[in-house]
Amino acid sequence: MHKKSRILLVEDEESLARGLEFNLTEEGYRVTRASDGKKAIDVYESRNFDLVILDIMLPYCDGFEVARRIRVKSPQMPILMLTARTRLQDRVKGLEIGVDDYMTKPFHLRELLLRVRGMLKRKMWYQASTKTKPAYRFGANEIRFDDLTARAGDRMIRLTPHEAMVLKYLIDHKGKVVSRKELLENVWQIFSDVETRTVDNFIVRLRKYFERDPAKPIFIRSIRSAGYIFRE
């Protein structure tokens, strides 16, 4: 599934970058390294990649700016951000830009490799599931899953990859109850019950976008103790 996938590794700490490059290459990935933000943008704009591993603290321009530039060109590109910071503000800022996942340094190599594999798997699922039907309409809303844009009445919205994936999964299972655990496993590739609030937070944001009254949702409804259901 992931063999020969192309990864852009943006890390200015030489020893860490060398180690990651070696281990990712051993896993069968093709890795291109960049040691600063400006070089990362130049390399990204000149080549094709399947995933980006991106440090926050970089020379010339930081990882947030690099992520913004990548999102302009490639709304669906999986981005795994590495950070020595643990501040909630940084995680929120990354989510607003559209970063897919975070790992805080120091991290376990095995966990990083598993997350990379899961992100590539999600990308393949999303691209395959949106290829035949890139747009979807419900109520006064229209979602374009190919470029992650949406219209809610007269408002235009730019979705993050995870927002689009959650919505796509619910729509694909229209009329069926989808549990938080199912969403975590299929959208985030997290096999645990400890992060169910992650799902709830994304549902809250989707309701703010697409429900006339988010407190009384029509389309994305809660089923007590069970999960969520999408109805039109």
mmCIF file with all atom_site columns, C-alpha atoms in Angstrom:
data_model
loop_
_atom_site.group_PDB
_atom_site.id
_atom_site.type_symbol
_atom_site.label_atom_id
_atom_site.label_alt_id
_atom_site.label_comp_id
_atom_site.label_asym_id
_atom_site.label_entity_id
_atom_site.label_seq_id
_atom_site.pdbx_PDB_ins_code
_atom_site.Cartn_x
_atom_site.Cartn_y
_atom_site.Cartn_z
_atom_site.occupancy
_atom_site.B_iso_or_equiv
_atom_site.pdbx_formal_charge
_atom_site.auth_seq_id
_atom_site.auth_comp_id
_atom_site.auth_asym_id
_atom_site.auth_atom_id
_atom_site.pdbx_PDB_model_num
ATOM 1   C CA . MET A 1 1   ? 0.000   0.000  0.000  1.00 0.00 ? 1   MET A CA 1
ATOM 2   C CA . HIS A 1 2   ? 2.715   2.492  0.996  1.00 0.00 ? 2   HIS A CA 1
ATOM 3   C CA . LYS A 1 3   ? 5.622   1.151  -1.045 1.00 0.00 ? 3   LYS A CA 1
ATOM 4   C CA . LYS A 1 4   ? 7.367   3.846  -3.058 1.00 0.00 ? 4   LYS A CA 1
ATOM 5   C CA . SER A 1 5   ? 5.223   6.580  -1.508 1.00 0.00 ? 5   SER A CA 1
ATOM 6   C CA . ARG A 1 6   ? 7.100   9.882  -1.674 1.00 0.00 ? 6   ARG A CA 1
ATOM 7   C CA . ILE A 1 7   ? 7.709   11.743 1.584  1.00 0.00 ? 7   ILE A CA 1
ATOM 8   C CA . LEU A 1 8   ? 9.045   15.257 2.065  1.00 0.00 ? 8   LEU A CA 1
ATOM 9   C CA . LEU A 1 9   ? 10.899  15.359 5.405  1.00 0.00 ? 9   LEU A CA 1
ATOM 10  C CA . VAL A 1 10  ? 11.422  18.912 6.708  1.00 0.00 ? 10  VAL A CA 1
ATOM 11  C CA . GLU A 1 11  ? 13.695  18.885 9.744  1.00 0.00 ? 11  GLU A CA 1
ATOM 12  C CA . ASP A 1 12  ? 16.680  21.118 10.590 1.00 0.00 ? 12  ASP A CA 1
ATOM 13  C CA . GLU A 1 13  ? 18.089  18.896 13.345 1.00 0.00 ? 13  GLU A CA 1
ATOM 14  C CA . GLU A 1 14  ? 20.642  16.957 11.312 1.00 0.00 ? 14  GLU A CA 1
ATOM 15  C CA . SER A 1 15  ? 20.958  13.827 13.469 1.00 0.00 ? 15  SER A CA 1
ATOM 16  C CA . LEU A 1 16  ? 17.175  13.411 13.762 1.00 0.00 ? 16  LEU A CA 1
ATOM 17  C CA . ALA A 1 17  ? 16.690  14.051 10.038 1.00 0.00 ? 17  ALA A CA 1
ATOM 18  C CA . ARG A 1 18  ? 19.311  11.446 9.103  1.00 0.00 ? 18  ARG A CA 1
ATOM 19  C CA . GLY A 1 19  ? 17.767  8.862  11.416 1.00 0.00 ? 19  GLY A CA 1
ATOM 20  C CA . LEU A 1 20  ? 14.252  9.454  10.131 1.00 0.00 ? 20  LEU A CA 1
ATOM 21  C CA . GLU A 1 21  ? 15.393  9.360  6.526  1.00 0.00 ? 21  GLU A CA 1
ATOM 22  C CA . PHE A 1 22  ? 17.167  6.038  7.079  1.00 0.00 ? 22  PHE A CA 1
ATOM 23  C CA . ASN A 1 23  ? 14.225  4.375  8.832  1.00 0.00 ? 23  ASN A CA 1
ATOM 24  C CA . LEU A 1 24  ? 11.602  5.696  6.397  1.00 0.00 ? 24  LEU A CA 1
ATOM 25  C CA . THR A 1 25  ? 13.740  4.480  3.485  1.00 0.00 ? 25  THR A CA 1
ATOM 26  C CA . GLU A 1 26  ? 14.036  1.070  5.164  1.00 0.00 ? 26  GLU A CA 1
ATOM 27  C CA . GLU A 1 27  ? 10.226  0.962  5.263  1.00 0.00 ? 27  GLU A CA 1
ATOM 28  C CA . GLY A 1 28  ? 10.149  1.398  1.473  1.00 0.00 ? 28  GLY A CA 1
ATOM 29  C CA . TYR A 1 29  ? 9.398   5.117  1.191  1.00 0.00 ? 29  TYR A CA 1
ATOM 30  C CA . ARG A 1 30  ? 11.200  7.539  -1.106 1.00 0.00 ? 30  ARG A CA 1
ATOM 31  C CA . VAL A 1 31  ? 12.393  10.398 1.084  1.00 0.00 ? 31  VAL A CA 1
ATOM 32  C CA . THR A 1 32  ? 13.455  13.930 0.137  1.00 0.00 ? 32  THR A CA 1
ATOM 33  C CA . ARG A 1 33  ? 14.925  16.087 2.892  1.00 0.00 ? 33  ARG A CA 1
ATOM 34  C CA . ALA A 1 34  ? 14.762  19.855 3.406  1.00 0.00 ? 34  ALA A CA 1
ATOM 35  C CA . SER A 1 35  ? 16.526  21.606 6.287  1.00 0.00 ? 35  SER A CA 1
ATOM 36  C CA . ASP A 1 36  ? 14.683  24.936 6.346  1.00 0.00 ? 36  ASP A CA 1
ATOM 37  C CA . GLY A 1 37  ? 11.277  26.382 5.538  1.00 0.00 ? 37  GLY A CA 1
ATOM 38  C CA . LYS A 1 38  ? 12.235  28.207 2.368  1.00 0.00 ? 38  LYS A CA 1
ATOM 39  C CA . LYS A 1 39  ? 13.910  25.133 0.884  1.00 0.00 ? 39  LYS A CA 1
ATOM 40  C CA . ALA A 1 40  ? 10.902  23.011 1.853  1.00 0.00 ? 40  ALA A CA 1
ATOM 41  C CA . ILE A 1 41  ? 8.527   25.274 -0.080 1.00 0.00 ? 41  ILE A CA 1
ATOM 42  C CA . ASP A 1 42  ? 10.818  25.335 -3.117 1.00 0.00 ? 42  ASP A CA 1
ATOM 43  C CA . VAL A 1 43  ? 11.199  21.547 -3.146 1.00 0.00 ? 43  VAL A CA 1
ATOM 44  C CA . TYR A 1 44  ? 7.483   20.949 -2.603 1.00 0.00 ? 44  TYR A CA 1
ATOM 45  C CA . GLU A 1 45  ? 6.492   23.218 -5.478 1.00 0.00 ? 45  GLU A CA 1
ATOM 46  C CA . SER A 1 46  ? 8.911   21.493 -7.872 1.00 0.00 ? 46  SER A CA 1
ATOM 47  C CA . ARG A 1 47  ? 8.070   17.827 -7.135 1.00 0.00 ? 47  ARG A CA 1
ATOM 48  C CA . ASN A 1 48  ? 5.174   15.523 -6.282 1.00 0.00 ? 48  ASN A CA 1
ATOM 49  C CA . PHE A 1 49  ? 4.799   14.036 -2.800 1.00 0.00 ? 49  PHE A CA 1
ATOM 50  C CA . ASP A 1 50  ? 2.344   11.759 -0.995 1.00 0.00 ? 50  ASP A CA 1
ATOM 51  C CA . LEU A 1 51  ? 2.987   12.979 2.560  1.00 0.00 ? 51  LEU A CA 1
ATOM 52  C CA . VAL A 1 52  ? 4.909   15.700 4.422  1.00 0.00 ? 52  VAL A CA 1
ATOM 53  C CA . ILE A 1 53  ? 6.651   15.355 7.796  1.00 0.00 ? 53  ILE A CA 1
ATOM 54  C CA . LEU A 1 54  ? 7.191   18.884 9.044  1.00 0.00 ? 54  LEU A CA 1
ATOM 55  C CA . ASP A 1 55  ? 8.980   20.383 12.048 1.00 0.00 ? 55  ASP A CA 1
ATOM 56  C CA . ILE A 1 56  ? 7.552   23.612 13.502 1.00 0.00 ? 56  ILE A CA 1
ATOM 57  C CA . MET A 1 57  ? 10.793  25.371 14.435 1.00 0.00 ? 57  MET A CA 1
ATOM 58  C CA . LEU A 1 58  ? 12.637  25.963 11.146 1.00 0.00 ? 58  LEU A CA 1
ATOM 59  C CA . PRO A 1 59  ? 15.028  28.590 9.775  1.00 0.00 ? 59  PRO A CA 1
ATOM 60  C CA . TYR A 1 60  ? 13.689  31.322 7.431  1.00 0.00 ? 60  TYR A CA 1
ATOM 61  C CA . CYS A 1 61  ? 10.002  30.450 7.849  1.00 0.00 ? 61  CYS A CA 1
ATOM 62  C CA . ASP A 1 62  ? 8.370   28.170 10.396 1.00 0.00 ? 62  ASP A CA 1
ATOM 63  C CA . GLY A 1 63  ? 6.407   24.985 9.877  1.00 0.00 ? 63  GLY A CA 1
ATOM 64  C CA . PHE A 1 64  ? 3.068   26.766 10.145 1.00 0.00 ? 64  PHE A CA 1
ATOM 65  C CA . GLU A 1 65  ? 3.885   28.954 7.137  1.00 0.00 ? 65  GLU A CA 1
ATOM 66  C CA . VAL A 1 66  ? 5.146   25.940 5.187  1.00 0.00 ? 66  VAL A CA 1
ATOM 67  C CA . ALA A 1 67  ? 1.885   24.103 5.992  1.00 0.00 ? 67  ALA A CA 1
ATOM 68  C CA . ARG A 1 68  ? -0.174  27.094 4.805  1.00 0.00 ? 68  ARG A CA 1
ATOM 69  C CA . ARG A 1 69  ? 1.688   27.188 1.496  1.00 0.00 ? 69  ARG A CA 1
ATOM 70  C CA . ILE A 1 70  ? 1.258   23.442 1.010  1.00 0.00 ? 70  ILE A CA 1
ATOM 71  C CA . ARG A 1 71  ? -2.481  23.690 1.720  1.00 0.00 ? 71  ARG A CA 1
ATOM 72  C CA . VAL A 1 72  ? -2.896  26.333 -1.007 1.00 0.00 ? 72  VAL A CA 1
ATOM 73  C CA . LYS A 1 73  ? -1.440  23.996 -3.624 1.00 0.00 ? 73  LYS A CA 1
ATOM 74  C CA . SER A 1 74  ? -2.590  20.638 -2.216 1.00 0.00 ? 74  SER A CA 1
ATOM 75  C CA . PRO A 1 75  ? -5.690  20.716 0.032  1.00 0.00 ? 75  PRO A CA 1
ATOM 76  C CA . GLN A 1 76  ? -5.588  16.941 0.583  1.00 0.00 ? 76  GLN A CA 1
ATOM 77  C CA . MET A 1 77  ? -1.859  16.509 1.277  1.00 0.00 ? 77  MET A CA 1
ATOM 78  C CA . PRO A 1 78  ? -1.317  14.609 4.578  1.00 0.00 ? 78  PRO A CA 1
ATOM 79  C CA . ILE A 1 79  ? 0.875   16.663 6.935  1.00 0.00 ? 79  ILE A CA 1
ATOM 80  C CA . LEU A 1 80  ? 2.428   15.211 10.102 1.00 0.00 ? 80  LEU A CA 1
ATOM 81  C CA . MET A 1 81  ? 3.855   17.981 12.266 1.00 0.00 ? 81  MET A CA 1
ATOM 82  C CA . LEU A 1 82  ? 6.759   17.388 14.649 1.00 0.00 ? 82  LEU A CA 1
ATOM 83  C CA . THR A 1 83  ? 7.129   19.766 17.570 1.00 0.00 ? 83  THR A CA 1
ATOM 84  C CA . ALA A 1 84  ? 9.095   20.211 20.762 1.00 0.00 ? 84  ALA A CA 1
ATOM 85  C CA . ARG A 1 85  ? 6.281   22.463 21.967 1.00 0.00 ? 85  ARG A CA 1
ATOM 86  C CA . THR A 1 86  ? 3.393   21.160 24.028 1.00 0.00 ? 86  THR A CA 1
ATOM 87  C CA . ARG A 1 87  ? 1.278   24.329 24.126 1.00 0.00 ? 87  ARG A CA 1
ATOM 88  C CA . LEU A 1 88  ? -2.397  23.888 23.270 1.00 0.00 ? 88  LEU A CA 1
ATOM 89  C CA . GLN A 1 89  ? -2.233  27.081 21.163 1.00 0.00 ? 89  GLN A CA 1
ATOM 90  C CA . ASP A 1 90  ? 0.202   25.421 18.770 1.00 0.00 ? 90  ASP A CA 1
ATOM 91  C CA . ARG A 1 91  ? -2.056  22.396 18.293 1.00 0.00 ? 91  ARG A CA 1
ATOM 92  C CA . VAL A 1 92  ? -5.080  24.636 17.704 1.00 0.00 ? 92  VAL A CA 1
ATOM 93  C CA . LYS A 1 93  ? -3.145  26.776 15.242 1.00 0.00 ? 93  LYS A CA 1
ATOM 94  C CA . GLY A 1 94  ? -2.040  23.669 13.360 1.00 0.00 ? 94  GLY A CA 1
ATOM 95  C CA . LEU A 1 95  ? -5.589  22.293 13.235 1.00 0.00 ? 95  LEU A CA 1
ATOM 96  C CA . GLU A 1 96  ? -6.863  25.591 11.851 1.00 0.00 ? 96  GLU A CA 1
ATOM 97  C CA . ILE A 1 97  ? -4.277  25.441 9.076  1.00 0.00 ? 97  ILE A CA 1
ATOM 98  C CA . GLY A 1 98  ? -5.205  21.835 8.354  1.00 0.00 ? 98  GLY A CA 1
ATOM 99  C CA . VAL A 1 99  ? -2.360  19.794 9.831  1.00 0.00 ? 99  VAL A CA 1
ATOM 100 C CA . ASP A 1 100 ? -3.471  16.152 9.988  1.00 0.00 ? 100 ASP A CA 1
ATOM 101 C CA . ASP A 1 101 ? -1.504  14.888 12.970 1.00 0.00 ? 101 ASP A CA 1
ATOM 102 C CA . TYR A 1 102 ? 1.017   15.919 15.629 1.00 0.00 ? 102 TYR A CA 1
ATOM 103 C CA . MET A 1 103 ? 3.908   14.197 17.336 1.00 0.00 ? 103 MET A CA 1
ATOM 104 C CA . THR A 1 104 ? 5.740   15.798 20.250 1.00 0.00 ? 104 THR A CA 1
ATOM 105 C CA . LYS A 1 105 ? 9.498   15.327 20.505 1.00 0.00 ? 105 LYS A CA 1
ATOM 106 C CA . PRO A 1 106 ? 10.927  13.042 21.720 1.00 0.00 ? 106 PRO A CA 1
ATOM 107 C CA . PHE A 1 107 ? 8.760   10.358 20.117 1.00 0.00 ? 107 PHE A CA 1
ATOM 108 C CA . HIS A 1 108 ? 8.987   6.613  19.507 1.00 0.00 ? 108 HIS A CA 1
ATOM 109 C CA . LEU A 1 109 ? 10.069  5.720  15.982 1.00 0.00 ? 109 LEU A CA 1
ATOM 110 C CA . ARG A 1 110 ? 7.589   2.833  15.770 1.00 0.00 ? 110 ARG A CA 1
ATOM 111 C CA . GLU A 1 111 ? 4.710   5.169  16.569 1.00 0.00 ? 111 GLU A CA 1
ATOM 112 C CA . LEU A 1 112 ? 5.796   7.609  13.870 1.00 0.00 ? 112 LEU A CA 1
ATOM 113 C CA . LEU A 1 113 ? 5.980   4.831  11.279 1.00 0.00 ? 113 LEU A CA 1
ATOM 114 C CA . LEU A 1 114 ? 2.493   3.616  12.253 1.00 0.00 ? 114 LEU A CA 1
ATOM 115 C CA . ARG A 1 115 ? 1.073   7.127  11.956 1.00 0.00 ? 115 ARG A CA 1
ATOM 116 C CA . VAL A 1 116 ? 2.668   7.621  8.548  1.00 0.00 ? 116 VAL A CA 1
ATOM 117 C CA . ARG A 1 117 ? 1.161   4.340  7.355  1.00 0.00 ? 117 ARG A CA 1
ATOM 118 C CA . GLY A 1 118 ? -2.263  5.307  8.715  1.00 0.00 ? 118 GLY A CA 1
ATOM 119 C CA . MET A 1 119 ? -2.164  8.745  7.065  1.00 0.00 ? 119 MET A CA 1
ATOM 120 C CA . LEU A 1 120 ? -1.294  7.261  3.679  1.00 0.00 ? 120 LEU A CA 1
ATOM 121 C CA . LYS A 1 121 ? -4.086  4.711  4.083  1.00 0.00 ? 121 LYS A CA 1
ATOM 122 C CA . ARG A 1 122 ? -6.575  7.498  4.857  1.00 0.00 ? 122 ARG A CA 1
ATOM 123 C CA . LYS A 1 123 ? -5.417  9.436  1.820  1.00 0.00 ? 123 LYS A CA 1
ATOM 124 C CA . MET A 1 124 ? -6.014  6.440  -0.459 1.00 0.00 ? 124 MET A CA 1
ATOM 125 C CA . TRP A 1 125 ? -9.479  5.839  1.035  1.00 0.00 ? 125 TRP A CA 1
ATOM 126 C CA . TYR A 1 126 ? -10.471 9.476  0.695  1.00 0.00 ? 126 TYR A CA 1
ATOM 127 C CA . GLN A 1 127 ? -9.243  9.843  -2.880 1.00 0.00 ? 127 GLN A CA 1
ATOM 128 C CA . ALA A 1 128 ? -10.925 6.610  -3.965 1.00 0.00 ? 128 ALA A CA 1
ATOM 129 C CA . SER A 1 129 ? -14.219 7.466  -2.250 1.00 0.00 ? 129 SER A CA 1
ATOM 130 C CA . THR A 1 130 ? -14.398 10.981 -3.707 1.00 0.00 ? 130 THR A CA 1
ATOM 131 C CA . LYS A 1 131 ? -13.286 10.177 -7.245 1.00 0.00 ? 131 LYS A CA 1
ATOM 132 C CA . THR A 1 132 ? -16.704 9.126  -8.547 1.00 0.00 ? 132 THR A CA 1
ATOM 133 C CA . LYS A 1 133 ? -18.656 11.744 -6.585 1.00 0.00 ? 133 LYS A CA 1
ATOM 134 C CA . PRO A 1 134 ? -16.477 14.783 -5.796 1.00 0.00 ? 134 PRO A CA 1
ATOM 135 C CA . ALA A 1 135 ? -19.414 16.987 -4.749 1.00 0.00 ? 135 ALA A CA 1
ATOM 136 C CA . TYR A 1 136 ? -22.409 16.480 -2.477 1.00 0.00 ? 136 TYR A CA 1
ATOM 137 C CA . ARG A 1 137 ? -25.448 18.665 -1.749 1.00 0.00 ? 137 ARG A CA 1
ATOM 138 C CA . PHE A 1 138 ? -27.787 18.619 1.235  1.00 0.00 ? 138 PHE A CA 1
ATOM 139 C CA . GLY A 1 139 ? -30.156 21.346 2.310  1.00 0.00 ? 139 GLY A CA 1
ATOM 140 C CA . ALA A 1 140 ? -28.627 24.715 1.404  1.00 0.00 ? 140 ALA A CA 1
ATOM 141 C CA . ASN A 1 141 ? -25.139 23.201 1.586  1.00 0.00 ? 141 ASN A CA 1
ATOM 142 C CA . GLU A 1 142 ? -22.722 21.968 -1.064 1.00 0.00 ? 142 GLU A CA 1
ATOM 143 C CA . ILE A 1 143 ? -19.466 20.158 -0.297 1.00 0.00 ? 143 ILE A CA 1
ATOM 144 C CA . ARG A 1 144 ? -16.641 19.743 -2.784 1.00 0.00 ? 144 ARG A CA 1
ATOM 145 C CA . PHE A 1 145 ? -14.559 16.893 -1.460 1.00 0.00 ? 145 PHE A CA 1
ATOM 146 C CA . ASP A 1 146 ? -11.932 17.217 -4.183 1.00 0.00 ? 146 ASP A CA 1
ATOM 147 C CA . ASP A 1 147 ? -10.683 20.680 -3.190 1.00 0.00 ? 147 ASP A CA 1
ATOM 148 C CA . LEU A 1 148 ? -12.100 20.795 0.389  1.00 0.00 ? 148 LEU A CA 1
ATOM 149 C CA . THR A 1 149 ? -14.325 23.802 -0.225 1.00 0.00 ? 149 THR A CA 1
ATOM 150 C CA . ALA A 1 150 ? -17.945 24.148 0.815  1.00 0.00 ? 150 ALA A CA 1
ATOM 151 C CA . ARG A 1 151 ? -20.871 26.500 0.542  1.00 0.00 ? 151 ARG A CA 1
ATOM 152 C CA . ALA A 1 152 ? -23.391 26.917 3.345  1.00 0.00 ? 152 ALA A CA 1
ATOM 153 C CA . GLY A 1 153 ? -26.081 29.233 2.029  1.00 0.00 ? 153 GLY A CA 1
ATOM 154 C CA . ASP A 1 154 ? -24.127 32.334 0.964  1.00 0.00 ? 154 ASP A CA 1
ATOM 155 C CA . ARG A 1 155 ? -21.034 31.491 3.042  1.00 0.00 ? 155 ARG A CA 1
ATOM 156 C CA . MET A 1 156 ? -17.933 29.923 1.533  1.00 0.00 ? 156 MET A CA 1
ATOM 157 C CA . ILE A 1 157 ? -15.948 27.570 3.790  1.00 0.00 ? 157 ILE A CA 1
ATOM 158 C CA . ARG A 1 158 ? -12.506 25.991 3.524  1.00 0.00 ? 158 ARG A CA 1
ATOM 159 C CA . LEU A 1 159 ? -12.552 22.585 5.220  1.00 0.00 ? 159 LEU A CA 1
ATOM 160 C CA . THR A 1 160 ? -9.546  20.927 6.801  1.00 0.00 ? 160 THR A CA 1
ATOM 161 C CA . PRO A 1 161 ? -8.786  17.368 5.600  1.00 0.00 ? 161 PRO A CA 1
ATOM 162 C CA . HIS A 1 162 ? -10.146 15.814 8.802  1.00 0.00 ? 162 HIS A CA 1
ATOM 163 C CA . GLU A 1 163 ? -13.350 17.861 8.699  1.00 0.00 ? 163 GLU A CA 1
ATOM 164 C CA . ALA A 1 164 ? -13.927 16.672 5.137  1.00 0.00 ? 164 ALA A CA 1
ATOM 165 C CA . MET A 1 165 ? -13.108 13.065 6.025  1.00 0.00 ? 165 MET A CA 1
ATOM 166 C CA . VAL A 1 166 ? -15.484 13.000 8.999  1.00 0.00 ? 166 VAL A CA 1
ATOM 167 C CA . LEU A 1 167 ? -18.282 14.455 6.895  1.00 0.00 ? 167 LEU A CA 1
ATOM 168 C CA . LYS A 1 168 ? -17.545 12.089 4.002  1.00 0.00 ? 168 LYS A CA 1
ATOM 169 C CA . TYR A 1 169 ? -17.630 9.072  6.295  1.00 0.00 ? 169 TYR A CA 1
ATOM 170 C CA . LEU A 1 170 ? -20.976 10.110 7.813  1.00 0.00 ? 170 LEU A CA 1
ATOM 171 C CA . ILE A 1 171 ? -22.462 10.757 4.353  1.00 0.00 ? 171 ILE A CA 1
ATOM 172 C CA . ASP A 1 172 ? -21.196 7.405  3.060  1.00 0.00 ? 172 ASP A CA 1
ATOM 173 C CA . HIS A 1 173 ? -23.053 5.774  5.981  1.00 0.00 ? 173 HIS A CA 1
ATOM 174 C CA . LYS A 1 174 ? -26.172 7.940  5.676  1.00 0.00 ? 174 LYS A CA 1
ATOM 175 C CA . GLY A 1 175 ? -29.042 6.706  7.829  1.00 0.00 ? 175 GLY A CA 1
ATOM 176 C CA . LYS A 1 176 ? -26.779 4.477  9.939  1.00 0.00 ? 176 LYS A CA 1
ATOM 177 C CA . VAL A 1 177 ? -25.481 5.165  13.429 1.00 0.00 ? 177 VAL A CA 1
ATOM 178 C CA . VAL A 1 178 ? -21.712 5.686  13.388 1.00 0.00 ? 178 VAL A CA 1
ATOM 179 C CA . SER A 1 179 ? -19.940 5.387  16.731 1.00 0.00 ? 179 SER A CA 1
ATOM 180 C CA . ARG A 1 180 ? -17.112 7.625  17.882 1.00 0.00 ? 180 ARG A CA 1
ATOM 181 C CA . LYS A 1 181 ? -14.870 4.565  17.999 1.00 0.00 ? 181 LYS A CA 1
ATOM 182 C CA . GLU A 1 182 ? -15.665 3.799  14.351 1.00 0.00 ? 182 GLU A CA 1
ATOM 183 C CA . LEU A 1 183 ? -14.802 7.355  13.314 1.00 0.00 ? 183 LEU A CA 1
ATOM 184 C CA . LEU A 1 184 ? -11.547 7.291  15.294 1.00 0.00 ? 184 LEU A CA 1
ATOM 185 C CA . GLU A 1 185 ? -10.509 4.014  13.709 1.00 0.00 ? 185 GLU A CA 1
ATOM 186 C CA . ASN A 1 186 ? -11.480 4.856  10.132 1.00 0.00 ? 186 ASN A CA 1
ATOM 187 C CA . VAL A 1 187 ? -10.737 8.576  9.920  1.00 0.00 ? 187 VAL A CA 1
ATOM 188 C CA . TRP A 1 188 ? -7.896  9.022  12.413 1.00 0.00 ? 188 TRP A CA 1
ATOM 189 C CA . GLN A 1 189 ? -6.635  5.420  12.538 1.00 0.00 ? 189 GLN A CA 1
ATOM 190 C CA . ILE A 1 190 ? -6.709  5.670  16.343 1.00 0.00 ? 190 ILE A CA 1
ATOM 191 C CA . PHE A 1 191 ? -7.620  2.357  17.971 1.00 0.00 ? 191 PHE A CA 1
ATOM 192 C CA . SER A 1 192 ? -8.515  3.651  21.412 1.00 0.00 ? 192 SER A CA 1
ATOM 193 C CA . ASP A 1 193 ? -11.483 5.051  23.300 1.00 0.00 ? 193 ASP A CA 1
ATOM 194 C CA . VAL A 1 194 ? -9.450  7.721  25.083 1.00 0.00 ? 194 VAL A CA 1
ATOM 195 C CA . GLU A 1 195 ? -9.760  10.419 22.412 1.00 0.00 ? 195 GLU A CA 1
ATOM 196 C CA . THR A 1 196 ? -13.490 10.424 21.771 1.00 0.00 ? 196 THR A CA 1
ATOM 197 C CA . ARG A 1 197 ? -13.623 14.165 22.532 1.00 0.00 ? 197 ARG A CA 1
ATOM 198 C CA . THR A 1 198 ? -11.630 14.636 19.332 1.00 0.00 ? 198 THR A CA 1
ATOM 199 C CA . VAL A 1 199 ? -14.634 13.364 17.381 1.00 0.00 ? 199 VAL A CA 1
ATOM 200 C CA . ASP A 1 200 ? -17.077 15.503 19.361 1.00 0.00 ? 200 ASP A CA 1
ATOM 201 C CA . ASN A 1 201 ? -15.049 18.657 18.689 1.00 0.00 ? 201 ASN A CA 1
ATOM 202 C CA . PHE A 1 202 ? -15.097 18.007 14.935 1.00 0.00 ? 202 PHE A CA 1
ATOM 203 C CA . ILE A 1 203 ? -18.852 17.362 14.986 1.00 0.00 ? 203 ILE A CA 1
ATOM 204 C CA . VAL A 1 204 ? -19.376 20.685 16.788 1.00 0.00 ? 204 VAL A CA 1
ATOM 205 C CA . ARG A 1 205 ? -17.431 22.505 14.061 1.00 0.00 ? 205 ARG A CA 1
ATOM 206 C CA . LEU A 1 206 ? -19.304 20.760 11.230 1.00 0.00 ? 206 LEU A CA 1
ATOM 207 C CA . ARG A 1 207 ? -22.633 21.709 12.821 1.00 0.00 ? 207 ARG A CA 1
ATOM 208 C CA . LYS A 1 208 ? -21.537 25.349 13.042 1.00 0.00 ? 208 LYS A CA 1
ATOM 209 C CA . TYR A 1 209 ? -20.780 25.256 9.332  1.00 0.00 ? 209 TYR A CA 1
ATOM 210 C CA . PHE A 1 210 ? -23.822 23.425 7.991  1.00 0.00 ? 210 PHE A CA 1
ATOM 211 C CA . GLU A 1 211 ? -26.688 23.501 10.496 1.00 0.00 ? 211 GLU A CA 1
ATOM 212 C CA . ARG A 1 212 ? -29.060 26.474 10.621 1.00 0.00 ? 212 ARG A CA 1
ATOM 213 C CA . ASP A 1 213 ? -29.257 26.007 14.395 1.00 0.00 ? 213 ASP A CA 1
ATOM 214 C CA . PRO A 1 214 ? -26.222 24.022 15.637 1.00 0.00 ? 214 PRO A CA 1
ATOM 215 C CA . ALA A 1 215 ? -27.959 23.416 18.977 1.00 0.00 ? 215 ALA A CA 1
ATOM 216 C CA . LYS A 1 216 ? -30.832 21.679 17.143 1.00 0.00 ? 216 LYS A CA 1
ATOM 217 C CA . PRO A 1 217 ? -29.109 19.842 14.279 1.00 0.00 ? 217 PRO A CA 1
ATOM 218 C CA . ILE A 1 218 ? -31.119 18.427 11.401 1.00 0.00 ? 218 ILE A CA 1
ATOM 219 C CA . PHE A 1 219 ? -28.403 16.740 9.361  1.00 0.00 ? 219 PHE A CA 1
ATOM 220 C CA . ILE A 1 220 ? -25.754 15.572 11.865 1.00 0.00 ? 220 ILE A CA 1
ATOM 221 C CA . ARG A 1 221 ? -27.654 14.185 14.825 1.00 0.00 ? 221 ARG A CA 1
ATOM 222 C CA . SER A 1 222 ? -26.461 12.677 18.081 1.00 0.00 ? 222 SER A CA 1
ATOM 223 C CA . ILE A 1 223 ? -27.694 9.264  19.186 1.00 0.00 ? 223 ILE A CA 1
ATOM 224 C CA . ARG A 1 224 ? -27.338 9.025  22.945 1.00 0.00 ? 224 ARG A CA 1
ATOM 225 C CA . SER A 1 225 ? -24.578 6.630  24.029 1.00 0.00 ? 225 SER A CA 1
ATOM 226 C CA . ALA A 1 226 ? -24.198 5.394  20.449 1.00 0.00 ? 226 ALA A CA 1
ATOM 227 C CA . GLY A 1 227 ? -22.637 8.059  18.234 1.00 0.00 ? 227 GLY A CA 1
ATOM 228 C CA . TYR A 1 228 ? -23.863 10.117 15.288 1.00 0.00 ? 228 TYR A CA 1
ATOM 229 C CA . ILE A 1 229 ? -26.132 9.717  12.294 1.00 0.00 ? 229 ILE A CA 1
ATOM 230 C CA . PHE A 1 230 ? -26.352 11.731 9.079  1.00 0.00 ? 230 PHE A CA 1
ATOM 231 C CA . ARG A 1 231 ? -29.849 12.364 7.693  1.00 0.00 ? 231 ARG A CA 1
ATOM 232 C CA . GLU A 1 232 ? -31.233 14.672 5.037  1.00 0.00 ? 232 GLU A CA 1
#
